[in-house]
Amino acid sequence: MLKVLIVEDEIQNAEELLLLLGTWSQKYHVAGILRSNKELRRWFDENQAPDLMFCDIELLDGNVFQTLKENIVHCPIIFTTAYDSYYQQAFDSTGIAYLLKPVGLQKLQAALDKVAQLGLDTRQYNRLDVLFEALNKAAKNYRERILVNTAEGMKLISVKQIVHIETNEGICLITYGNGVTYTIRCKISELYEGFDPDQFFMINRGEIINVEFIEKIEPYFNDRLAITLKKHAKKVITSKAQTPAFRKWIS
């Protein structure tokens, strides 16, 4: 029976992956569901390697790659990510299997087929050193487009025309330059990591703004700032913690 380890900080995503695995095969056992780098390090210390590992990239306490650098992983890894930024470029260039969320049965089957083709020689399969090198090379290439949901289906939009992003229960609401609001299911921090920091700023834990659409900045209660954006109906407010960094960024 295949022993599977799932590293995923969002319980709903882990449960959806389990359902898909059950559709794919009943011959597997879940060795654990981990949500943080801390839990993953402890698991490596206390357990033998699983047969297969599904690993989210952005966990509760940060990016998983540092943990993987510090621990020799003796099993194939299928990475999962909620967006197709430079991670996808790096995976494509190294041949390492990955899944873009939301995960479907067809995507899962393709990733498992890749694992089967490469076999269980983890020295050849994981090639994490090659992946990290590819990520470093691609890190300077900020994402230019994202795939969003519309009433008619999925649509590619230009990142440069994004006015404002706000998160609401795992859904990011994107105000676009034409005044239309789009949605995408992912963590706002994941989107922000792929954006050009000269153009976008996270003014609080739940909102990102585009400098090109700032119309007015005013003092606000408790040493914060109120920002008026073009094409966005309401003012947005910086958090007290982010206000000093925003002042420096905008100047």
mmCIF file of C-alpha atoms in Angstrom:
data_model
loop_
_atom_site.group_PDB
_atom_site.id
_atom_site.type_symbol
_atom_site.label_atom_id
_atom_site.label_comp_id
_atom_site.label_asym_id
_atom_site.label_seq_id
_atom_site.Cartn_x
_atom_site.Cartn_y
_atom_site.Cartn_z
ATOM 1 C CA MET A 1 0.000 0.000 0.000
ATOM 2 C CA LEU A 2 1.315 3.440 -0.999
ATOM 3 C CA LYS A 3 2.239 5.595 2.011
ATOM 4 C CA VAL A 4 1.404 9.238 1.192
ATOM 5 C CA LEU A 5 2.406 12.359 3.128
ATOM 6 C CA ILE A 6 0.426 15.569 2.489
ATOM 7 C CA VAL A 7 1.964 18.943 3.344
ATOM 8 C CA GLU A 8 -0.778 21.566 2.971
ATOM 9 C CA ASP A 9 -1.668 24.474 5.243
ATOM 10 C CA GLU A 10 -5.311 24.747 4.120
ATOM 11 C CA ILE A 11 -7.435 21.864 5.429
ATOM 12 C CA GLN A 12 -9.995 22.201 2.629
ATOM 13 C CA ASN A 13 -7.289 21.741 -0.020
ATOM 14 C CA ALA A 14 -5.936 18.688 1.809
ATOM 15 C CA GLU A 15 -9.422 17.159 2.004
ATOM 16 C CA GLU A 16 -10.020 17.780 -1.708
ATOM 17 C CA LEU A 17 -6.722 16.091 -2.539
ATOM 18 C CA LEU A 18 -7.692 13.095 -0.392
ATOM 19 C CA LEU A 19 -10.988 12.763 -2.272
ATOM 20 C CA LEU A 20 -9.155 12.796 -5.595
ATOM 21 C CA LEU A 21 -6.650 10.223 -4.377
ATOM 22 C CA GLY A 22 -9.556 8.007 -3.341
ATOM 23 C CA THR A 23 -10.990 8.295 -6.846
ATOM 24 C CA TRP A 24 -7.597 7.457 -8.350
ATOM 25 C CA SER A 25 -6.847 4.444 -6.136
ATOM 26 C CA GLN A 26 -7.864 2.848 -2.850
ATOM 27 C CA LYS A 27 -4.391 1.375 -2.366
ATOM 28 C CA TYR A 28 -2.853 4.167 -0.352
ATOM 29 C CA HIS A 29 -2.413 5.167 3.268
ATOM 30 C CA VAL A 30 -2.118 8.759 4.497
ATOM 31 C CA ALA A 31 0.937 8.957 6.733
ATOM 32 C CA GLY A 32 0.070 12.458 7.856
ATOM 33 C CA ILE A 33 -1.269 15.901 6.973
ATOM 34 C CA LEU A 34 1.154 18.660 7.942
ATOM 35 C CA ARG A 35 0.499 22.408 7.831
ATOM 36 C CA SER A 36 3.808 24.081 8.649
ATOM 37 C CA ASN A 37 7.562 23.851 8.217
ATOM 38 C CA LYS A 38 7.859 23.199 11.950
ATOM 39 C CA GLU A 39 5.602 20.144 11.686
ATOM 40 C CA LEU A 40 7.450 18.945 8.577
ATOM 41 C CA ARG A 41 10.878 19.162 10.260
ATOM 42 C CA ARG A 42 9.569 17.221 13.250
ATOM 43 C CA TRP A 43 8.059 14.609 10.949
ATOM 44 C CA PHE A 44 11.390 14.140 9.132
ATOM 45 C CA ASP A 45 13.119 13.647 12.505
ATOM 46 C CA GLU A 46 10.649 11.083 13.825
ATOM 47 C CA ASN A 47 9.533 9.044 10.793
ATOM 48 C CA GLN A 48 10.808 7.073 7.843
ATOM 49 C CA ALA A 49 10.239 8.558 4.414
ATOM 50 C CA PRO A 50 6.817 8.021 2.797
ATOM 51 C CA ASP A 51 6.447 6.543 -0.682
ATOM 52 C CA LEU A 52 5.106 9.801 -2.093
ATOM 53 C CA MET A 53 4.798 13.367 -0.829
ATOM 54 C CA PHE A 54 2.383 16.103 -1.937
ATOM 55 C CA CYS A 55 3.884 19.398 -0.845
ATOM 56 C CA ASP A 56 2.370 22.889 -0.882
ATOM 57 C CA ILE A 57 4.941 25.652 -1.344
ATOM 58 C CA GLU A 58 3.594 28.403 0.921
ATOM 59 C CA LEU A 59 2.882 27.052 4.425
ATOM 60 C CA LEU A 60 1.625 28.723 7.601
ATOM 61 C CA ASP A 61 5.143 29.678 8.663
ATOM 62 C CA GLY A 62 6.689 30.425 5.284
ATOM 63 C CA ASN A 63 8.111 28.893 2.129
ATOM 64 C CA VAL A 64 8.829 25.146 2.283
ATOM 65 C CA PHE A 65 11.992 25.196 0.183
ATOM 66 C CA GLN A 66 14.320 26.069 3.072
ATOM 67 C CA THR A 67 13.059 23.051 5.011
ATOM 68 C CA LEU A 68 13.638 20.840 1.979
ATOM 69 C CA LYS A 69 17.149 22.246 1.604
ATOM 70 C CA GLU A 70 17.892 21.293 5.205
ATOM 71 C CA ASN A 71 16.529 17.734 4.949
ATOM 72 C CA ILE A 72 17.370 14.980 2.469
ATOM 73 C CA VAL A 73 14.028 13.784 1.108
ATOM 74 C CA HIS A 74 14.017 10.091 0.207
ATOM 75 C CA CYS A 75 10.784 10.015 -1.772
ATOM 76 C CA PRO A 76 9.259 11.580 -4.897
ATOM 77 C CA ILE A 77 7.637 14.965 -4.300
ATOM 78 C CA ILE A 78 4.703 16.431 -6.209
ATOM 79 C CA PHE A 79 4.608 20.154 -5.470
ATOM 80 C CA THR A 80 1.298 22.023 -5.334
ATOM 81 C CA THR A 81 0.891 25.748 -5.869
ATOM 82 C CA ALA A 82 -2.095 28.065 -6.217
ATOM 83 C CA TYR A 83 -0.685 30.198 -8.983
ATOM 84 C CA ASP A 84 1.383 29.855 -12.142
ATOM 85 C CA SER A 85 4.190 32.310 -11.445
ATOM 86 C CA TYR A 86 7.909 31.681 -11.750
ATOM 87 C CA TYR A 87 7.440 28.403 -9.825
ATOM 88 C CA GLN A 88 5.788 26.895 -12.887
ATOM 89 C CA GLN A 89 8.655 28.029 -15.109
ATOM 90 C CA ALA A 90 11.148 26.406 -12.746
ATOM 91 C CA PHE A 91 9.221 23.137 -12.555
ATOM 92 C CA ASP A 92 8.877 22.987 -16.330
ATOM 93 C CA SER A 93 12.598 23.567 -16.818
ATOM 94 C CA THR A 94 13.604 20.841 -14.344
ATOM 95 C CA GLY A 95 10.958 18.247 -15.204
ATOM 96 C CA ILE A 96 9.731 18.047 -11.602
ATOM 97 C CA ALA A 97 6.036 17.216 -11.179
ATOM 98 C CA TYR A 98 3.700 19.886 -9.852
ATOM 99 C CA LEU A 99 -0.015 20.585 -9.528
ATOM 100 C CA LEU A 100 -1.725 23.934 -9.997
ATOM 101 C CA LYS A 101 -4.662 24.506 -7.654
ATOM 102 C CA PRO A 102 -7.525 23.880 -7.810
ATOM 103 C CA VAL A 103 -6.428 20.289 -8.341
ATOM 104 C CA GLY A 104 -8.556 18.096 -10.604
ATOM 105 C CA LEU A 105 -8.416 14.370 -11.312
ATOM 106 C CA GLN A 106 -6.861 14.889 -14.744
ATOM 107 C CA LYS A 107 -4.089 17.095 -13.313
ATOM 108 C CA LEU A 108 -3.472 14.593 -10.526
ATOM 109 C CA GLN A 109 -3.241 11.708 -12.975
ATOM 110 C CA ALA A 110 -0.734 13.617 -15.135
ATOM 111 C CA ALA A 111 1.479 14.329 -12.119
ATOM 112 C CA LEU A 112 1.314 10.718 -10.935
ATOM 113 C CA ASP A 113 2.139 9.526 -14.453
ATOM 114 C CA LYS A 114 5.248 11.724 -14.391
ATOM 115 C CA VAL A 115 6.306 10.158 -11.097
ATOM 116 C CA ALA A 116 5.763 6.690 -12.571
ATOM 117 C CA GLN A 117 7.864 7.546 -15.634
ATOM 118 C CA LEU A 118 10.724 8.887 -13.540
ATOM 119 C CA GLY A 119 10.583 5.996 -11.114
ATOM 120 C CA LEU A 120 11.581 6.104 -7.464
ATOM 121 C CA ASP A 121 15.212 7.120 -7.933
ATOM 122 C CA THR A 122 14.828 10.241 -5.836
ATOM 123 C CA ARG A 123 18.345 11.446 -6.580
ATOM 124 C CA GLN A 124 17.315 11.780 -10.206
ATOM 125 C CA TYR A 125 13.660 12.610 -9.618
ATOM 126 C CA ASN A 126 13.619 15.354 -7.000
ATOM 127 C CA ARG A 127 16.729 17.161 -8.208
ATOM 128 C CA LEU A 128 15.983 19.839 -5.664
ATOM 129 C CA ASP A 129 19.367 21.482 -6.120
ATOM 130 C CA VAL A 130 18.536 21.962 -9.805
ATOM 131 C CA LEU A 131 15.085 23.286 -8.872
ATOM 132 C CA PHE A 132 16.485 25.822 -6.418
ATOM 133 C CA GLU A 133 18.950 27.048 -9.031
ATOM 134 C CA ALA A 134 16.119 27.439 -11.557
ATOM 135 C CA LEU A 135 14.018 29.318 -8.998
ATOM 136 C CA ASN A 136 16.839 31.727 -8.296
ATOM 137 C CA LYS A 137 17.216 32.449 -12.003
ATOM 138 C CA ALA A 138 13.473 32.951 -12.478
ATOM 139 C CA ALA A 139 12.857 34.982 -9.323
ATOM 140 C CA LYS A 140 13.538 38.278 -11.065
ATOM 141 C CA ASN A 141 10.853 37.616 -13.666
ATOM 142 C CA TYR A 142 7.687 38.999 -12.106
ATOM 143 C CA ARG A 143 4.399 37.610 -13.324
ATOM 144 C CA GLU A 144 2.705 39.466 -16.138
ATOM 145 C CA ARG A 145 -0.663 37.668 -16.243
ATOM 146 C CA ILE A 146 -2.952 35.747 -13.920
ATOM 147 C CA LEU A 147 -5.866 33.429 -14.573
ATOM 148 C CA VAL A 148 -9.107 34.649 -12.959
ATOM 149 C CA ASN A 149 -12.717 33.529 -12.730
ATOM 150 C CA THR A 150 -15.493 35.322 -14.618
ATOM 151 C CA ALA A 151 -19.185 34.625 -15.177
ATOM 152 C CA GLU A 152 -18.260 33.220 -18.591
ATOM 153 C CA GLY A 153 -15.375 31.061 -17.339
ATOM 154 C CA MET A 154 -11.635 31.527 -16.882
ATOM 155 C CA LYS A 155 -9.806 34.553 -18.285
ATOM 156 C CA LEU A 156 -6.212 35.796 -18.456
ATOM 157 C CA ILE A 157 -5.725 39.377 -17.287
ATOM 158 C CA SER A 158 -2.682 41.654 -17.262
ATOM 159 C CA VAL A 159 -1.148 42.195 -13.829
ATOM 160 C CA LYS A 160 -0.232 45.796 -14.691
ATOM 161 C CA GLN A 161 -3.935 46.721 -14.927
ATOM 162 C CA ILE A 162 -4.828 45.393 -11.473
ATOM 163 C CA VAL A 163 -5.970 48.272 -9.259
ATOM 164 C CA HIS A 164 -6.603 46.561 -5.936
ATOM 165 C CA ILE A 165 -6.771 43.064 -4.431
ATOM 166 C CA GLU A 166 -8.647 42.124 -1.279
ATOM 167 C CA THR A 167 -8.907 38.710 0.343
ATOM 168 C CA ASN A 168 -12.174 37.315 1.700
ATOM 169 C CA GLU A 169 -12.289 33.792 3.177
ATOM 170 C CA GLY A 170 -9.702 32.348 0.817
ATOM 171 C CA ILE A 171 -10.996 34.198 -2.253
ATOM 172 C CA CYS A 172 -9.093 37.149 -3.701
ATOM 173 C CA LEU A 173 -11.292 39.908 -5.148
ATOM 174 C CA ILE A 174 -9.442 41.748 -7.910
ATOM 175 C CA THR A 175 -10.503 45.230 -9.020
ATOM 176 C CA TYR A 176 -9.332 45.705 -12.597
ATOM 177 C CA GLY A 177 -8.534 48.860 -14.549
ATOM 178 C CA ASN A 178 -11.811 48.647 -16.466
ATOM 179 C CA GLY A 179 -13.788 48.684 -13.202
ATOM 180 C CA VAL A 180 -14.681 44.990 -13.348
ATOM 181 C CA THR A 181 -14.120 42.761 -10.299
ATOM 182 C CA TYR A 182 -12.651 39.296 -10.838
ATOM 183 C CA THR A 183 -12.007 36.468 -8.380
ATOM 184 C CA ILE A 184 -9.299 33.897 -7.857
ATOM 185 C CA ARG A 185 -9.050 31.277 -5.139
ATOM 186 C CA CYS A 186 -5.646 31.566 -3.498
ATOM 187 C CA LYS A 187 -3.786 33.179 -0.631
ATOM 188 C CA ILE A 188 -3.150 36.874 -1.145
ATOM 189 C CA SER A 189 0.442 36.421 0.031
ATOM 190 C CA GLU A 190 1.065 34.013 -2.843
ATOM 191 C CA LEU A 191 -0.135 36.552 -5.387
ATOM 192 C CA TYR A 192 1.920 39.301 -3.795
ATOM 193 C CA GLU A 193 5.154 37.294 -3.944
ATOM 194 C CA GLY A 194 4.933 37.140 -7.734
ATOM 195 C CA PHE A 195 4.285 40.865 -8.228
ATOM 196 C CA ASP A 196 6.810 43.603 -8.963
ATOM 197 C CA PRO A 197 7.482 45.273 -5.570
ATOM 198 C CA ASP A 198 8.080 48.600 -7.307
ATOM 199 C CA GLN A 199 4.476 48.590 -8.562
ATOM 200 C CA PHE A 200 2.495 46.750 -5.867
ATOM 201 C CA PHE A 201 2.363 47.119 -2.092
ATOM 202 C CA MET A 202 0.525 45.124 0.583
ATOM 203 C CA ILE A 203 -0.924 47.909 2.741
ATOM 204 C CA ASN A 204 -2.280 45.509 5.370
ATOM 205 C CA ARG A 205 -2.635 41.745 5.792
ATOM 206 C CA GLY A 206 -5.594 41.596 3.414
ATOM 207 C CA GLU A 207 -5.103 44.216 0.689
ATOM 208 C CA ILE A 208 -2.696 44.967 -2.173
ATOM 209 C CA ILE A 209 -2.676 48.184 -4.204
ATOM 210 C CA ASN A 210 -1.081 49.266 -7.491
ATOM 211 C CA VAL A 211 0.910 52.510 -7.287
ATOM 212 C CA GLU A 212 -0.185 53.472 -10.813
ATOM 213 C CA PHE A 213 -3.794 53.832 -9.631
ATOM 214 C CA ILE A 214 -3.222 55.910 -6.488
ATOM 215 C CA GLU A 215 -5.227 59.132 -6.734
ATOM 216 C CA LYS A 216 -4.909 60.620 -3.248
ATOM 217 C CA ILE A 217 -3.294 59.846 0.116
ATOM 218 C CA GLU A 218 -4.659 61.378 3.336
ATOM 219 C CA PRO A 219 -3.827 61.114 7.050
ATOM 220 C CA TYR A 220 -6.096 58.717 8.927
ATOM 221 C CA PHE A 221 -6.878 57.808 12.528
ATOM 222 C CA ASN A 222 -4.140 56.275 14.690
ATOM 223 C CA ASP A 223 -1.232 57.333 12.438
ATOM 224 C CA ARG A 224 -2.515 55.381 9.442
ATOM 225 C CA LEU A 225 -3.173 56.519 5.876
ATOM 226 C CA ALA A 226 -6.345 56.561 3.770
ATOM 227 C CA ILE A 227 -5.747 55.957 0.062
ATOM 228 C CA THR A 228 -8.107 56.808 -2.784
ATOM 229 C CA LEU A 229 -7.659 54.628 -5.870
ATOM 230 C CA LYS A 230 -8.864 55.205 -9.407
ATOM 231 C CA LYS A 231 -11.562 52.723 -10.491
ATOM 232 C CA HIS A 232 -12.088 51.627 -6.871
ATOM 233 C CA ALA A 233 -15.208 52.748 -5.015
ATOM 234 C CA LYS A 234 -13.989 52.946 -1.427
ATOM 235 C CA LYS A 235 -10.886 54.236 0.295
ATOM 236 C CA VAL A 236 -8.364 51.687 1.540
ATOM 237 C CA ILE A 237 -6.521 52.015 4.847
ATOM 238 C CA THR A 238 -2.955 51.084 5.689
ATOM 239 C CA SER A 239 -2.367 49.076 8.844
ATOM 240 C CA LYS A 240 -0.403 50.752 11.614
ATOM 241 C CA ALA A 241 2.391 48.209 11.163
ATOM 242 C CA GLN A 242 2.653 48.785 7.411
ATOM 243 C CA THR A 243 2.315 52.573 7.389
ATOM 244 C CA PRO A 244 6.028 53.386 7.927
ATOM 245 C CA ALA A 245 7.065 50.944 5.181
ATOM 246 C CA PHE A 246 4.402 52.345 2.860
ATOM 247 C CA ARG A 247 5.593 55.923 3.432
ATOM 248 C CA LYS A 248 9.113 54.868 2.530
ATOM 249 C CA TRP A 249 7.918 52.874 -0.497
ATOM 250 C CA ILE A 250 5.756 55.634 -1.938
ATOM 251 C CA SER A 251 8.513 58.221 -1.637
#
